[in-house]
PDB file of C-alpha atoms in Angstrom:
ATOM      1  CA  UNK A 126       0.000   0.000   0.000  1.00  0.00           C
ATOM      2  CA  UNK A 127       0.928   3.635   0.471  1.00  0.00           C
ATOM      3  CA  UNK A 128       3.151   2.836   3.448  1.00  0.00           C
ATOM      4  CA  UNK A 129       5.328   0.439   1.462  1.00  0.00           C
ATOM      5  CA  UNK A 130       5.751   2.917  -1.377  1.00  0.00           C
ATOM      6  CA  UNK A 131       6.643   5.644   1.112  1.00  0.00           C
ATOM      7  CA  UNK A 132       9.246   3.362   2.689  1.00  0.00           C
ATOM      8  CA  UNK A 133      10.606   2.465  -0.749  1.00  0.00           C
ATOM      9  CA  UNK A 134      11.121   6.103  -1.722  1.00  0.00           C
ATOM     10  CA  UNK A 135      12.765   6.974   1.595  1.00  0.00           C
ATOM     11  CA  UNK A 136      15.049   3.934   1.296  1.00  0.00           C
ATOM     12  CA  UNK A 137      15.943   5.043  -2.217  1.00  0.00           C
ATOM     13  CA  UNK A 138      17.069   8.328  -0.648  1.00  0.00           C
ATOM     14  CA  UNK A 139      19.385   6.362   1.688  1.00  0.00           C
ATOM     15  CA  UNK A 140      17.286   6.830   4.819  1.00  0.00           C
ATOM     16  CA  UNK A 141      17.325   4.245   7.582  1.00  0.00           C
ATOM     17  CA  UNK A 142      13.717   3.054   7.485  1.00  0.00           C
ATOM     18  CA  UNK A 143      11.797   1.110  10.125  1.00  0.00           C
ATOM     19  CA  UNK A 144       8.692  -0.669   8.838  1.00  0.00           C
ATOM     20  CA  UNK A 145       6.326  -0.837  11.803  1.00  0.00           C
ATOM     21  CA  UNK A 146       3.732  -3.465  10.872  1.00  0.00           C
ATOM     22  CA  UNK A 147       1.149  -5.642  12.563  1.00  0.00           C
ATOM     23  CA  UNK A 148       1.666  -8.545  10.136  1.00  0.00           C
ATOM     24  CA  UNK A 149       5.341  -9.476  10.135  1.00  0.00           C
ATOM     25  CA  UNK A 150       5.054 -11.863   7.185  1.00  0.00           C
ATOM     26  CA  UNK A 151       3.752  -9.015   5.029  1.00  0.00           C
ATOM     27  CA  UNK A 152       6.418  -6.713   6.459  1.00  0.00           C
ATOM     28  CA  UNK A 153       9.194  -9.111   5.464  1.00  0.00           C
ATOM     29  CA  UNK A 154       7.713  -9.468   1.981  1.00  0.00           C
ATOM     30  CA  UNK A 155       7.605  -5.677   1.683  1.00  0.00           C
ATOM     31  CA  UNK A 156      11.186  -5.355   2.916  1.00  0.00           C
ATOM     32  CA  UNK A 157      12.366  -7.914   0.363  1.00  0.00           C
ATOM     33  CA  UNK A 158      10.545  -6.099  -2.427  1.00  0.00           C
ATOM     34  CA  UNK A 159      12.043  -2.766  -1.350  1.00  0.00           C
ATOM     35  CA  UNK A 160      15.531  -4.296  -1.340  1.00  0.00           C
ATOM     36  CA  UNK A 161      15.049  -5.659  -4.859  1.00  0.00           C
ATOM     37  CA  UNK A 162      14.137  -2.228  -6.229  1.00  0.00           C
ATOM     38  CA  UNK A 163      16.466  -0.006  -4.188  1.00  0.00           C
ATOM     39  CA  UNK A 164      19.322  -2.183  -2.973  1.00  0.00           C
ATOM     40  CA  UNK A 165      18.616  -0.875   0.520  1.00  0.00           C
ATOM     41  CA  UNK A 166      17.639  -2.883   3.570  1.00  0.00           C
ATOM     42  CA  UNK A 167      14.808  -1.707   5.816  1.00  0.00           C
ATOM     43  CA  UNK A 168      14.141  -2.812   9.380  1.00  0.00           C
ATOM     44  CA  UNK A 169      10.916  -4.672  10.235  1.00  0.00           C
ATOM     45  CA  UNK A 170       9.398  -4.288  13.690  1.00  0.00           C
ATOM     46  CA  UNK A 171       6.132  -5.461  15.205  1.00  0.00           C
ATOM     47  CA  UNK A 172       3.458  -2.828  15.864  1.00  0.00           C
ATOM     48  CA  UNK A 173      -0.268  -3.301  16.348  1.00  0.00           C
ATOM     49  CA  UNK A 174      -1.958   0.054  16.865  1.00  0.00           C
ATOM     50  CA  UNK A 175      -5.040  -1.733  18.199  1.00  0.00           C
ATOM     51  CA  UNK A 176      -3.006  -2.809  21.225  1.00  0.00           C
ATOM     52  CA  UNK A 177      -1.585  -0.213  23.595  1.00  0.00           C
ATOM     53  CA  UNK A 178       0.805  -2.873  24.936  1.00  0.00           C
ATOM     54  CA  UNK A 179       2.157  -3.373  21.414  1.00  0.00           C
ATOM     55  CA  UNK A 180       2.568   0.378  20.911  1.00  0.00           C
ATOM     56  CA  UNK A 181       4.483   0.726  24.164  1.00  0.00           C
ATOM     57  CA  UNK A 182       6.678  -2.276  23.372  1.00  0.00           C
ATOM     58  CA  UNK A 183       7.496  -0.927  19.909  1.00  0.00           C
ATOM     59  CA  UNK A 184       8.312   2.544  21.229  1.00  0.00           C
ATOM     60  CA  UNK A 185      10.602   1.186  23.939  1.00  0.00           C
ATOM     61  CA  UNK A 186      12.518  -0.867  21.358  1.00  0.00           C
ATOM     62  CA  UNK A 187      12.932   2.127  19.053  1.00  0.00           C
ATOM     63  CA  UNK A 188      14.180   4.292  21.923  1.00  0.00           C
ATOM     64  CA  UNK A 189      16.646   1.572  22.931  1.00  0.00           C
ATOM     65  CA  UNK A 190      17.991   0.950  19.419  1.00  0.00           C
ATOM     66  CA  UNK A 191      17.950   4.353  17.718  1.00  0.00           C
ATOM     67  CA  UNK A 192      20.180   7.314  18.514  1.00  0.00           C
ATOM     68  CA  UNK A 193      17.914   9.676  16.586  1.00  0.00           C
ATOM     69  CA  UNK A 194      14.530   9.842  14.891  1.00  0.00           C
ATOM     70  CA  UNK A 195      14.299  12.399  12.110  1.00  0.00           C
ATOM     71  CA  UNK A 196      10.824  11.603  10.802  1.00  0.00           C
ATOM     72  CA  UNK A 197       7.837   9.791  12.302  1.00  0.00           C
ATOM     73  CA  UNK A 198       5.169   8.909   9.740  1.00  0.00           C
ATOM     74  CA  UNK A 199       1.794   7.955  11.192  1.00  0.00           C
ATOM     75  CA  UNK A 200       0.557   6.131   8.114  1.00  0.00           C
ATOM     76  CA  UNK A 201      -1.477   3.131   9.200  1.00  0.00           C
ATOM     77  CA  UNK A 202      -5.236   3.295   8.909  1.00  0.00           C
ATOM     78  CA  UNK A 203      -8.304   1.136   8.470  1.00  0.00           C
ATOM     79  CA  UNK A 204     -11.885   1.488   7.329  1.00  0.00           C
ATOM     80  CA  UNK A 205     -14.604   0.774   9.851  1.00  0.00           C
ATOM     81  CA  UNK A 206     -15.940  -2.797   9.881  1.00  0.00           C
ATOM     82  CA  UNK A 207     -19.624  -3.426   9.049  1.00  0.00           C
ATOM     83  CA  UNK A 208     -20.465  -3.860  12.729  1.00  0.00           C
ATOM     84  CA  UNK A 209     -19.008  -2.067  15.719  1.00  0.00           C
ATOM     85  CA  UNK A 210     -15.985  -3.823  17.237  1.00  0.00           C
ATOM     86  CA  UNK A 211     -13.821  -3.070  20.263  1.00  0.00           C
ATOM     87  CA  UNK A 212     -10.120  -3.630  20.869  1.00  0.00           C
ATOM     88  CA  UNK A 213      -8.853  -5.458  23.931  1.00  0.00           C
ATOM     89  CA  UNK A 214      -8.192  -2.001  25.382  1.00  0.00           C
ATOM     90  CA  UNK A 215     -11.943  -1.343  25.240  1.00  0.00           C
ATOM     91  CA  UNK A 216     -12.161   1.233  22.448  1.00  0.00           C
ATOM     92  CA  UNK A 217     -13.878   1.218  19.073  1.00  0.00           C
ATOM     93  CA  UNK A 218     -11.395  -0.444  16.736  1.00  0.00           C
ATOM     94  CA  UNK A 219     -11.249   2.202  13.993  1.00  0.00           C
ATOM     95  CA  UNK A 220     -10.861   5.032  16.500  1.00  0.00           C
ATOM     96  CA  UNK A 221      -7.958   3.245  18.175  1.00  0.00           C
ATOM     97  CA  UNK A 222      -6.253   2.187  14.928  1.00  0.00           C
ATOM     98  CA  UNK A 223      -6.584   5.570  13.229  1.00  0.00           C
ATOM     99  CA  UNK A 224      -6.193   7.948  16.169  1.00  0.00           C
ATOM    100  CA  UNK A 225      -5.513   6.643  19.675  1.00  0.00           C
ATOM    101  CA  UNK A 226      -2.691   4.308  18.629  1.00  0.00           C
ATOM    102  CA  UNK A 227      -0.918   7.114  16.773  1.00  0.00           C
ATOM    103  CA  UNK A 228      -1.569   9.525  19.648  1.00  0.00           C
ATOM    104  CA  UNK A 229       0.101   7.160  22.113  1.00  0.00           C
ATOM    105  CA  UNK A 230       2.990   6.288  19.794  1.00  0.00           C
ATOM    106  CA  UNK A 231       3.747   9.935  19.050  1.00  0.00           C
ATOM    107  CA  UNK A 232       3.785  10.799  22.749  1.00  0.00           C
ATOM    108  CA  UNK A 233       6.155   7.951  23.552  1.00  0.00           C
ATOM    109  CA  UNK A 234       8.605   8.986  20.812  1.00  0.00           C
ATOM    110  CA  UNK A 235       8.439  12.754  21.326  1.00  0.00           C
ATOM    111  CA  UNK A 236      11.520  12.984  23.535  1.00  0.00           C
ATOM    112  CA  UNK A 237      13.583  11.185  20.883  1.00  0.00           C
ATOM    113  CA  UNK A 238      12.163  13.437  18.169  1.00  0.00           C
ATOM    114  CA  UNK A 239      13.021  16.527  20.224  1.00  0.00           C
ATOM    115  CA  UNK A 240      16.586  15.325  20.782  1.00  0.00           C
ATOM    116  CA  UNK A 241      16.878  14.781  17.019  1.00  0.00           C
ATOM    117  CA  UNK A 242      15.535  18.205  16.006  1.00  0.00           C
ATOM    118  CA  UNK A 243      14.995  19.535  13.474  1.00  0.00           C
ATOM    119  CA  UNK A 244      12.610  16.614  13.028  1.00  0.00           C
ATOM    120  CA  UNK A 245       9.190  16.013  11.554  1.00  0.00           C
ATOM    121  CA  UNK A 246       5.942  14.170  12.171  1.00  0.00           C
ATOM    122  CA  UNK A 247       3.729  13.352   9.201  1.00  0.00           C
ATOM    123  CA  UNK A 248       0.120  12.348   9.834  1.00  0.00           C
ATOM    124  CA  UNK A 249      -1.514  10.605   6.887  1.00  0.00           C
ATOM    125  CA  UNK A 250      -5.110  11.757   7.022  1.00  0.00           C
ATOM    126  CA  UNK A 251      -7.787  12.017   4.371  1.00  0.00           C
ATOM    127  CA  UNK A 252     -10.103  14.441   2.656  1.00  0.00           C
ATOM    128  CA  UNK A 253     -12.705  12.312   4.436  1.00  0.00           C
ATOM    129  CA  UNK A 254     -12.218  14.696   7.366  1.00  0.00           C
ATOM    130  CA  UNK A 255     -14.732  16.958   5.608  1.00  0.00           C
ATOM    131  CA  UNK A 256     -17.470  14.443   6.466  1.00  0.00           C
ATOM    132  CA  UNK A 257     -16.297  13.904  10.046  1.00  0.00           C
ATOM    133  CA  UNK A 258     -18.753  14.666  12.828  1.00  0.00           C
ATOM    134  CA  UNK A 259     -16.730  14.259  16.008  1.00  0.00           C
ATOM    135  CA  UNK A 260     -18.647  14.260  19.279  1.00  0.00           C
ATOM    136  CA  UNK A 261     -16.180  14.249  22.159  1.00  0.00           C
ATOM    137  CA  UNK A 262     -19.012  13.144  24.440  1.00  0.00           C
ATOM    138  CA  UNK A 263     -19.426   9.930  22.421  1.00  0.00           C
ATOM    139  CA  UNK A 264     -15.918   8.666  21.677  1.00  0.00           C
ATOM    140  CA  UNK A 265     -17.222   5.126  22.069  1.00  0.00           C
ATOM    141  CA  UNK A 266     -19.090   5.666  18.778  1.00  0.00           C
ATOM    142  CA  UNK A 267     -21.963   3.823  20.373  1.00  0.00           C
ATOM    143  CA  UNK A 268     -24.902   6.124  19.682  1.00  0.00           C
ATOM    144  CA  UNK A 269     -25.273   5.019  16.066  1.00  0.00           C
ATOM    145  CA  UNK A 270     -23.165   3.079  13.574  1.00  0.00           C
ATOM    146  CA  UNK A 271     -22.378   4.165  10.053  1.00  0.00           C
ATOM    147  CA  UNK A 272     -18.994   2.735   8.929  1.00  0.00           C
ATOM    148  CA  UNK A 273     -18.028   5.327   6.320  1.00  0.00           C
ATOM    149  CA  UNK A 274     -18.979   8.264   8.558  1.00  0.00           C
ATOM    150  CA  UNK A 275     -17.102   6.693  11.448  1.00  0.00           C
ATOM    151  CA  UNK A 276     -13.965   6.386   9.303  1.00  0.00           C
ATOM    152  CA  UNK A 277     -14.284  10.024   8.235  1.00  0.00           C
ATOM    153  CA  UNK A 278     -14.597  11.085  11.863  1.00  0.00           C
ATOM    154  CA  UNK A 279     -11.309   9.351  12.710  1.00  0.00           C
ATOM    155  CA  UNK A 280      -9.727  11.280   9.828  1.00  0.00           C
ATOM    156  CA  UNK A 281     -11.117  14.469  11.363  1.00  0.00           C
ATOM    157  CA  UNK A 282      -9.340  13.362  14.540  1.00  0.00           C
ATOM    158  CA  UNK A 283      -6.062  13.133  12.581  1.00  0.00           C
ATOM    159  CA  UNK A 284      -6.309  16.792  11.599  1.00  0.00           C
ATOM    160  CA  UNK A 285      -7.417  17.943  15.052  1.00  0.00           C
ATOM    161  CA  UNK A 286      -4.469  16.042  16.546  1.00  0.00           C
ATOM    162  CA  UNK A 287      -2.128  17.766  14.079  1.00  0.00           C
ATOM    163  CA  UNK A 288      -3.475  21.194  15.010  1.00  0.00           C
ATOM    164  CA  UNK A 289      -3.123  20.719  18.763  1.00  0.00           C
ATOM    165  CA  UNK A 290       0.235  18.919  18.600  1.00  0.00           C
ATOM    166  CA  UNK A 291       1.656  21.664  16.388  1.00  0.00           C
ATOM    167  CA  UNK A 292       0.569  24.300  18.892  1.00  0.00           C
ATOM    168  CA  UNK A 293       2.253  22.440  21.721  1.00  0.00           C
ATOM    169  CA  UNK A 294       5.475  21.831  19.766  1.00  0.00           C
ATOM    170  CA  UNK A 295       6.186  25.472  18.962  1.00  0.00           C
ATOM    171  CA  UNK A 296       9.823  26.305  19.584  1.00  0.00           C
ATOM    172  CA  UNK A 297      10.946  22.672  19.920  1.00  0.00           C
ATOM    173  CA  UNK A 298      12.284  22.198  16.391  1.00  0.00           C
ATOM    174  CA  UNK A 299       9.704  19.474  15.737  1.00  0.00           C
ATOM    175  CA  UNK A 300       7.032  20.093  13.101  1.00  0.00           C
ATOM    176  CA  UNK A 301       3.855  18.159  12.348  1.00  0.00           C
ATOM    177  CA  UNK A 302       1.669  18.275   9.262  1.00  0.00           C
ATOM    178  CA  UNK A 303      -1.256  16.249   7.965  1.00  0.00           C
ATOM    179  CA  UNK A 304      -1.820  15.131   4.381  1.00  0.00           C
ATOM    180  CA  UNK A 305      -4.421  13.651   2.092  1.00  0.00           C
ATOM    181  CA  UNK A 306      -2.664  11.066  -0.119  1.00  0.00           C
ATOM    182  CA  UNK A 307      -5.310  11.357  -2.801  1.00  0.00           C
ATOM    183  CA  UNK A 308      -7.950   8.878  -3.848  1.00  0.00           C
ATOM    184  CA  UNK A 309      -5.909   5.699  -3.799  1.00  0.00           C
ATOM    185  CA  UNK A 310      -7.058   2.108  -4.196  1.00  0.00           C
ATOM    186  CA  UNK A 311      -5.134   0.377  -1.424  1.00  0.00           C
ATOM    187  CA  UNK A 312      -5.907  -2.417   1.027  1.00  0.00           C
ATOM    188  CA  UNK A 313      -7.344  -0.047   3.650  1.00  0.00           C
ATOM    189  CA  UNK A 314     -10.922  -1.168   2.955  1.00  0.00           C
ATOM    190  CA  UNK A 315     -10.251  -4.900   3.072  1.00  0.00           C
ATOM    191  CA  UNK A 316     -12.369  -5.411   6.195  1.00  0.00           C
ATOM    192  CA  UNK A 317     -15.246  -3.200   5.167  1.00  0.00           C
ATOM    193  CA  UNK A 318     -18.244  -4.752   3.449  1.00  0.00           C
ATOM    194  CA  UNK A 319     -20.796  -1.944   3.534  1.00  0.00           C
ATOM    195  CA  UNK A 320     -22.272  -0.842   0.222  1.00  0.00           C
ATOM    196  CA  UNK A 321     -20.978   2.744   0.451  1.00  0.00           C
ATOM    197  CA  UNK A 322     -17.369   1.553   0.714  1.00  0.00           C
ATOM    198  CA  UNK A 323     -17.890  -0.973  -2.085  1.00  0.00           C
ATOM    199  CA  UNK A 324     -19.173   1.738  -4.415  1.00  0.00           C
ATOM    200  CA  UNK A 325     -16.363   4.085  -3.405  1.00  0.00           C
ATOM    201  CA  UNK A 326     -13.780   1.419  -4.221  1.00  0.00           C
ATOM    202  CA  UNK A 327     -15.274   0.890  -7.673  1.00  0.00           C
ATOM    203  CA  UNK A 328     -14.734   4.600  -8.336  1.00  0.00           C
ATOM    204  CA  UNK A 329     -11.161   4.316  -7.088  1.00  0.00           C
ATOM    205  CA  UNK A 330     -10.544   1.405  -9.425  1.00  0.00           C
ATOM    206  CA  UNK A 331     -11.579   3.577 -12.336  1.00  0.00           C
ATOM    207  CA  UNK A 332     -10.233   6.999 -11.408  1.00  0.00           C
ATOM    208  CA  UNK A 333      -7.956   6.737  -8.370  1.00  0.00           C
ATOM    209  CA  UNK A 334      -4.206   7.190  -8.016  1.00  0.00           C
ATOM    210  CA  UNK A 335      -1.835   4.266  -7.802  1.00  0.00           C
ATOM    211  CA  UNK A 336       0.009   3.741  -4.513  1.00  0.00           C
ATOM    212  CA  UNK A 337       3.222   5.338  -5.764  1.00  0.00           C
ATOM    213  CA  UNK A 338       1.343   8.516  -6.630  1.00  0.00           C
ATOM    214  CA  UNK A 339      -0.468   8.264  -3.306  1.00  0.00           C
ATOM    215  CA  UNK A 340       2.825   8.273  -1.382  1.00  0.00           C
ATOM    216  CA  UNK A 341       4.183  11.451  -2.980  1.00  0.00           C
ATOM    217  CA  UNK A 342       2.742  13.999  -0.539  1.00  0.00           C
ATOM    218  CA  UNK A 343       3.860  11.959   2.474  1.00  0.00           C
ATOM    219  CA  UNK A 344       7.404  11.796   1.109  1.00  0.00           C
ATOM    220  CA  UNK A 345       7.286  15.507   0.305  1.00  0.00           C
ATOM    221  CA  UNK A 346       6.380  16.363   3.902  1.00  0.00           C
ATOM    222  CA  UNK A 347       9.075  14.009   5.190  1.00  0.00           C
ATOM    223  CA  UNK A 348      12.017  15.358   3.184  1.00  0.00           C
ATOM    224  CA  UNK A 349      11.319  18.608   1.334  1.00  0.00           C
ATOM    225  CA  UNK A 350      13.174  21.742   2.398  1.00  0.00           C
ATOM    226  CA  UNK A 351      10.093  23.701   1.293  1.00  0.00           C
ATOM    227  CA  UNK A 352       8.212  22.658   4.442  1.00  0.00           C
ATOM    228  CA  UNK A 353      11.098  22.709   6.898  1.00  0.00           C
ATOM    229  CA  UNK A 354       9.498  25.367   9.109  1.00  0.00           C
ATOM    230  CA  UNK A 355       5.819  24.761   8.314  1.00  0.00           C
ATOM    231  CA  UNK A 356       3.696  23.089  10.978  1.00  0.00           C
ATOM    232  CA  UNK A 357       0.050  22.414  11.746  1.00  0.00           C
ATOM    233  CA  UNK A 358      -1.062  22.497   8.123  1.00  0.00           C
ATOM    234  CA  UNK A 359      -2.976  20.225   5.758  1.00  0.00           C
ATOM    235  CA  UNK A 360      -1.455  19.182   2.428  1.00  0.00           C
ATOM    236  CA  UNK A 361      -2.688  17.523  -0.742  1.00  0.00           C
ATOM    237  CA  UNK A 362      -0.785  16.952  -4.006  1.00  0.00           C
ATOM    238  CA  UNK A 363       2.409  18.306  -2.404  1.00  0.00           C
ATOM    239  CA  UNK A 364       0.959  21.707  -1.578  1.00  0.00           C
ATOM    240  CA  UNK A 365      -1.019  23.329   1.213  1.00  0.00           C
ATOM    241  CA  UNK A 366      -4.722  22.648   0.987  1.00  0.00           C
ATOM    242  CA  UNK A 367      -7.920  23.782   2.677  1.00  0.00           C
ATOM    243  CA  UNK A 368      -8.987  22.012   5.848  1.00  0.00           C
ATOM    244  CA  UNK A 369     -12.602  22.446   6.900  1.00  0.00           C
ATOM    245  CA  UNK A 370     -13.229  24.502  10.068  1.00  0.00           C
ATOM    246  CA  UNK A 371     -14.561  21.551  12.078  1.00  0.00           C
ATOM    247  CA  UNK A 372     -11.259  19.713  11.468  1.00  0.00           C
ATOM    248  CA  UNK A 373      -9.157  22.653  12.685  1.00  0.00           C
ATOM    249  CA  UNK A 374     -11.315  23.951  15.541  1.00  0.00           C
ATOM    250  CA  UNK A 375      -8.883  24.624  18.379  1.00  0.00           C
ATOM    251  CA  UNK A 376     -11.410  24.123  21.154  1.00  0.00           C
ATOM    252  CA  UNK A 377     -12.409  20.729  19.783  1.00  0.00           C
ATOM    253  CA  UNK A 378      -8.744  19.863  19.145  1.00  0.00           C
ATOM    254  CA  UNK A 379      -7.892  20.565  22.783  1.00  0.00           C
ATOM    255  CA  UNK A 380     -10.905  18.589  23.995  1.00  0.00           C
ATOM    256  CA  UNK A 381      -9.937  15.584  21.854  1.00  0.00           C
ATOM    257  CA  UNK A 382      -6.370  15.856  23.149  1.00  0.00           C
ATOM    258  CA  UNK A 383      -7.476  15.814  26.776  1.00  0.00           C
ATOM    259  CA  UNK A 384      -9.824  12.862  26.243  1.00  0.00           C
ATOM    260  CA  UNK A 385      -7.097  10.974  24.367  1.00  0.00           C
ATOM    261  CA  UNK A 386      -4.689  11.482  27.268  1.00  0.00           C
ATOM    262  CA  UNK A 387      -7.221   9.894  29.618  1.00  0.00           C
ATOM    263  CA  UNK A 388      -7.892   6.983  27.273  1.00  0.00           C
ATOM    264  CA  UNK A 389      -4.243   6.128  26.618  1.00  0.00           C
ATOM    265  CA  UNK A 390      -3.106   6.906  30.186  1.00  0.00           C
ATOM    266  CA  UNK A 391       0.096   8.336  28.747  1.00  0.00           C
ATOM    267  CA  UNK A 392       2.190  10.948  30.518  1.00  0.00           C
ATOM    268  CA  UNK A 393       1.842  14.208  28.629  1.00  0.00           C
ATOM    269  CA  UNK A 394       5.074  14.835  26.714  1.00  0.00           C
ATOM    270  CA  UNK A 395       4.331  18.398  25.550  1.00  0.00           C
TER     271      UNK A 395
END
C-alpha cells in the first residue's frame, strides 16, 4: 500500500527506514521487495496500533535501538468494519487504529524526536475529514453506527491532533503536518463490506491514483526543504490545501487531546 511505497522512496534516498507493521510476514515481503528495487535494507518491527501494549513495546525498542529519529510517519489506517468492534483495550477499533494508537505512539517517541531536532511528524489523514462529525461526548461511537462516517470522523481526529500537537510543539524544532494522499485504491478497505465503501472502491478502481502517486505527498512532507518550518497544516498533491473549520477547531482539538490522554493513560510529553 501507500506505506510500502513511502518506505521504498525513503530507502531510495538512503534513509534508515523502520517498517512498523502488525503482520510481520507481510512486512518481510515488503522489505524484500524494497531491497530488490532499491538495494537498501529496511528494518521490520512489530506494531499493532489496536493494542496499547504493542505500541508501548514498539516505542521502547525504538528508543533503545535508535540514537535519533528524524521523521515519524503515522501512516497506518483502516476502514470501519460493518459492525461495531472493540479492541482489547476497550475502544472502538477504527478510532484506536486511526487515532488513539498514533496519539500514544507519538507521545512515547516525542523525547527522541526533540533530541533529534529539526525533526518532523507526518500524519496521513484524508479528505474524508470533511465528512467527520466528532462528538467528544461519544468517543465510544456507540450512539449510532455508520462505517463510512465513522472512518471520516477518525480522519477528522487526525487533523485535530495535528493542530493541537503543532501548537504544543512550537519552539521545539519538531514540526507536524497532515496530508491527504489522494484517492488511492489500497488495502485499507479490506475489512469493510458496507455498500458505500464498495461503491467508493469501484470509483477508485476507475479513477484513483496508484500507490506510488499516493505516497508522494507523504514523502514531500518528510524530506522537502520547502516545508522545513511549516507546521500544523494540511497538504494535498504536495501543496497546502484547505482544511474544513470543524477539522481545525482549536477548542475541539484541545478537547480531543485531553480525552485521548485519559484513554491512553500516557504521561503528557508536551
